[in-house]
PDB file of C-alpha atoms in Angstrom:
ATOM      1  CA  UNK A   1     103.323 239.415 126.399  1.00 88.00           C
ATOM      2  CA  UNK A   2     105.906 237.522 128.383  1.00 90.00           C
ATOM      3  CA  UNK A   3     106.296 233.777 128.738  1.00 93.00           C
ATOM      4  CA  UNK A   4     106.788 232.792 132.362  1.00 90.00           C
ATOM      5  CA  UNK A   5     107.365 229.742 134.536  1.00 90.00           C
ATOM      6  CA  UNK A   6     106.407 229.297 138.186  1.00 85.00           C
ATOM      7  CA  UNK A   7     106.489 225.839 139.816  1.00 88.00           C
ATOM      8  CA  UNK A   8     102.886 225.900 141.110  1.00 85.00           C
ATOM      9  CA  UNK A   9     101.540 227.023 137.698  1.00 86.00           C
ATOM     10  CA  UNK A  10     104.020 225.613 135.201  1.00 91.00           C
ATOM     11  CA  UNK A  11     104.377 227.553 131.950  1.00 95.00           C
ATOM     12  CA  UNK A  12     102.026 230.494 131.370  1.00 93.00           C
ATOM     13  CA  UNK A  13     101.901 233.969 129.831  1.00 94.00           C
ATOM     14  CA  UNK A  14     101.487 237.446 131.297  1.00 92.00           C
ATOM     15  CA  UNK A  15     100.407 240.522 129.353  1.00 93.00           C
ATOM     16  CA  UNK A  16     102.257 243.575 130.667  1.00 94.00           C
ATOM     17  CA  UNK A  17     100.725 247.046 130.337  1.00 95.00           C
ATOM     18  CA  UNK A  18     103.177 249.946 130.674  1.00 97.00           C
ATOM     19  CA  UNK A  19     101.550 252.435 133.058  1.00 96.00           C
ATOM     20  CA  UNK A  20     104.429 254.807 133.769  1.00 97.00           C
ATOM     21  CA  UNK A  21     107.444 255.799 131.745  1.00 98.00           C
ATOM     22  CA  UNK A  22     110.109 258.451 132.205  1.00 98.00           C
ATOM     23  CA  UNK A  23     113.029 257.985 129.784  1.00 97.00           C
ATOM     24  CA  UNK A  24     116.270 257.106 131.577  1.00 93.00           C
ATOM     25  CA  UNK A  25     114.458 257.250 134.950  1.00 97.00           C
ATOM     26  CA  UNK A  26     111.589 254.808 135.358  1.00 98.00           C
ATOM     27  CA  UNK A  27     109.352 252.237 133.718  1.00 98.00           C
ATOM     28  CA  UNK A  28     106.392 250.606 135.420  1.00 97.00           C
ATOM     29  CA  UNK A  29     103.958 247.972 134.257  1.00 96.00           C
ATOM     30  CA  UNK A  30     100.873 246.159 135.472  1.00 95.00           C
ATOM     31  CA  UNK A  31     100.572 242.489 134.531  1.00 92.00           C
ATOM     32  CA  UNK A  32      97.411 240.797 133.302  1.00 92.00           C
ATOM     33  CA  UNK A  33      97.122 236.995 133.382  1.00 90.00           C
ATOM     34  CA  UNK A  34      97.399 235.444 129.912  1.00 91.00           C
ATOM     35  CA  UNK A  35      97.295 231.973 128.363  1.00 91.00           C
ATOM     36  CA  UNK A  36      97.955 229.143 130.784  1.00 90.00           C
ATOM     37  CA  UNK A  37      97.420 231.290 133.889  1.00 88.00           C
ATOM     38  CA  UNK A  38      94.403 230.379 136.046  1.00 83.00           C
ATOM     39  CA  UNK A  39      93.331 234.034 136.120  1.00 80.00           C
ATOM     40  CA  UNK A  40      93.444 234.547 132.333  1.00 81.00           C
ATOM     41  CA  UNK A  41      90.545 236.441 130.865  1.00 81.00           C
ATOM     42  CA  UNK A  42      90.061 238.390 134.070  1.00 76.00           C
ATOM     43  CA  UNK A  43      91.010 241.878 135.105  1.00 79.00           C
ATOM     44  CA  UNK A  44      94.473 242.997 136.155  1.00 86.00           C
ATOM     45  CA  UNK A  45      94.942 242.015 139.807  1.00 84.00           C
ATOM     46  CA  UNK A  46      96.218 245.483 140.812  1.00 87.00           C
ATOM     47  CA  UNK A  47      99.925 244.850 141.216  1.00 93.00           C
ATOM     48  CA  UNK A  48     102.608 247.064 139.702  1.00 95.00           C
ATOM     49  CA  UNK A  49     106.259 246.353 138.939  1.00 96.00           C
ATOM     50  CA  UNK A  50     108.755 249.124 138.240  1.00 97.00           C
ATOM     51  CA  UNK A  51     112.409 249.685 137.519  1.00 97.00           C
ATOM     52  CA  UNK A  52     113.751 252.970 138.866  1.00 98.00           C
ATOM     53  CA  UNK A  53     117.062 254.131 137.370  1.00 97.00           C
ATOM     54  CA  UNK A  54     119.436 256.477 139.225  1.00 97.00           C
ATOM     55  CA  UNK A  55     122.663 257.660 137.606  1.00 95.00           C
ATOM     56  CA  UNK A  56     125.555 257.040 139.997  1.00 95.00           C
ATOM     57  CA  UNK A  57     128.376 258.125 137.711  1.00 92.00           C
ATOM     58  CA  UNK A  58     129.179 259.072 134.138  1.00 88.00           C
ATOM     59  CA  UNK A  59     128.617 255.507 132.931  1.00 85.00           C
ATOM     60  CA  UNK A  60     126.958 253.783 135.874  1.00 90.00           C
ATOM     61  CA  UNK A  61     123.351 253.434 136.958  1.00 94.00           C
ATOM     62  CA  UNK A  62     121.738 251.986 140.048  1.00 96.00           C
ATOM     63  CA  UNK A  63     118.602 249.982 139.223  1.00 97.00           C
ATOM     64  CA  UNK A  64     115.929 249.503 141.873  1.00 97.00           C
ATOM     65  CA  UNK A  65     113.155 247.013 141.233  1.00 96.00           C
ATOM     66  CA  UNK A  66     109.888 247.889 142.961  1.00 96.00           C
ATOM     67  CA  UNK A  67     106.860 245.687 143.528  1.00 95.00           C
ATOM     68  CA  UNK A  68     103.715 247.483 144.674  1.00 94.00           C
ATOM     69  CA  UNK A  69     100.777 245.327 145.720  1.00 92.00           C
ATOM     70  CA  UNK A  70      98.672 247.980 147.449  1.00 92.00           C
ATOM     71  CA  UNK A  71      95.963 247.547 144.803  1.00 90.00           C
ATOM     72  CA  UNK A  72      95.764 243.761 145.197  1.00 90.00           C
ATOM     73  CA  UNK A  73      92.923 242.005 146.993  1.00 89.00           C
ATOM     74  CA  UNK A  74      93.515 240.959 150.588  1.00 91.00           C
ATOM     75  CA  UNK A  75      93.312 237.286 149.609  1.00 90.00           C
ATOM     76  CA  UNK A  76      96.005 237.597 146.932  1.00 87.00           C
ATOM     77  CA  UNK A  77      98.180 239.756 149.191  1.00 90.00           C
ATOM     78  CA  UNK A  78      98.058 236.982 151.773  1.00 93.00           C
ATOM     79  CA  UNK A  79      98.961 234.346 149.150  1.00 89.00           C
ATOM     80  CA  UNK A  80     102.023 236.322 148.033  1.00 89.00           C
ATOM     81  CA  UNK A  81     103.033 237.456 151.514  1.00 92.00           C
ATOM     82  CA  UNK A  82     102.578 241.149 150.638  1.00 91.00           C
ATOM     83  CA  UNK A  83     105.091 240.615 147.836  1.00 90.00           C
ATOM     84  CA  UNK A  84     107.737 238.783 149.848  1.00 92.00           C
ATOM     85  CA  UNK A  85     107.168 235.773 147.568  1.00 88.00           C
ATOM     86  CA  UNK A  86     108.928 237.682 144.767  1.00 89.00           C
ATOM     87  CA  UNK A  87     112.045 238.907 146.656  1.00 94.00           C
ATOM     88  CA  UNK A  88     114.301 236.052 145.523  1.00 93.00           C
ATOM     89  CA  UNK A  89     113.225 236.445 141.902  1.00 91.00           C
ATOM     90  CA  UNK A  90     113.801 240.190 142.068  1.00 94.00           C
ATOM     91  CA  UNK A  91     117.309 239.660 143.474  1.00 96.00           C
ATOM     92  CA  UNK A  92     118.114 237.210 140.649  1.00 95.00           C
ATOM     93  CA  UNK A  93     116.723 239.626 138.037  1.00 94.00           C
ATOM     94  CA  UNK A  94     118.906 242.471 139.300  1.00 96.00           C
ATOM     95  CA  UNK A  95     121.985 240.236 139.490  1.00 96.00           C
ATOM     96  CA  UNK A  96     121.407 239.066 135.900  1.00 96.00           C
ATOM     97  CA  UNK A  97     120.906 242.656 134.720  1.00 94.00           C
ATOM     98  CA  UNK A  98     124.215 243.588 136.372  1.00 94.00           C
ATOM     99  CA  UNK A  99     125.971 240.663 134.640  1.00 94.00           C
ATOM    100  CA  UNK A 100     124.597 241.631 131.232  1.00 93.00           C
ATOM    101  CA  UNK A 101     125.408 245.327 131.597  1.00 90.00           C
ATOM    102  CA  UNK A 102     128.912 244.614 132.900  1.00 89.00           C
ATOM    103  CA  UNK A 103     129.566 242.243 129.989  1.00 90.00           C
ATOM    104  CA  UNK A 104     128.303 244.858 127.528  1.00 87.00           C
ATOM    105  CA  UNK A 105     130.524 247.532 129.114  1.00 82.00           C
ATOM    106  CA  UNK A 106     133.528 245.194 128.948  1.00 82.00           C
ATOM    107  CA  UNK A 107     132.877 244.770 125.215  1.00 82.00           C
ATOM    108  CA  UNK A 108     132.699 248.578 124.935  1.00 72.00           C
ATOM    109  CA  UNK A 109     129.110 248.540 123.674  1.00 61.00           C
ATOM    110  CA  UNK A 110     127.808 252.124 123.833  1.00 57.00           C
TER     111      UNK A 110
END
């Protein structure tokens, strides 16, 4: 479960189900609306989020965030612009991940 905030909804929760996992390579999850979300108690809407990890050096990794909405209803796809709604959030997530990993590397955390 993850606590979230989105201006149109306010505070709400999402229940994330891991649906793919390859250690050091990939993790993917499908969210289910939780408490405070208008779709709570319903089925998963069919979207999938993933992080793909690609080693780029001995101690460096490129992280690609993927949003797949092929399984989402046409109405929801239209509301989220085929996923374009999330691009800014994805960019901020990746920037924050880079900051945290760089800070950890600077502190020599293994």
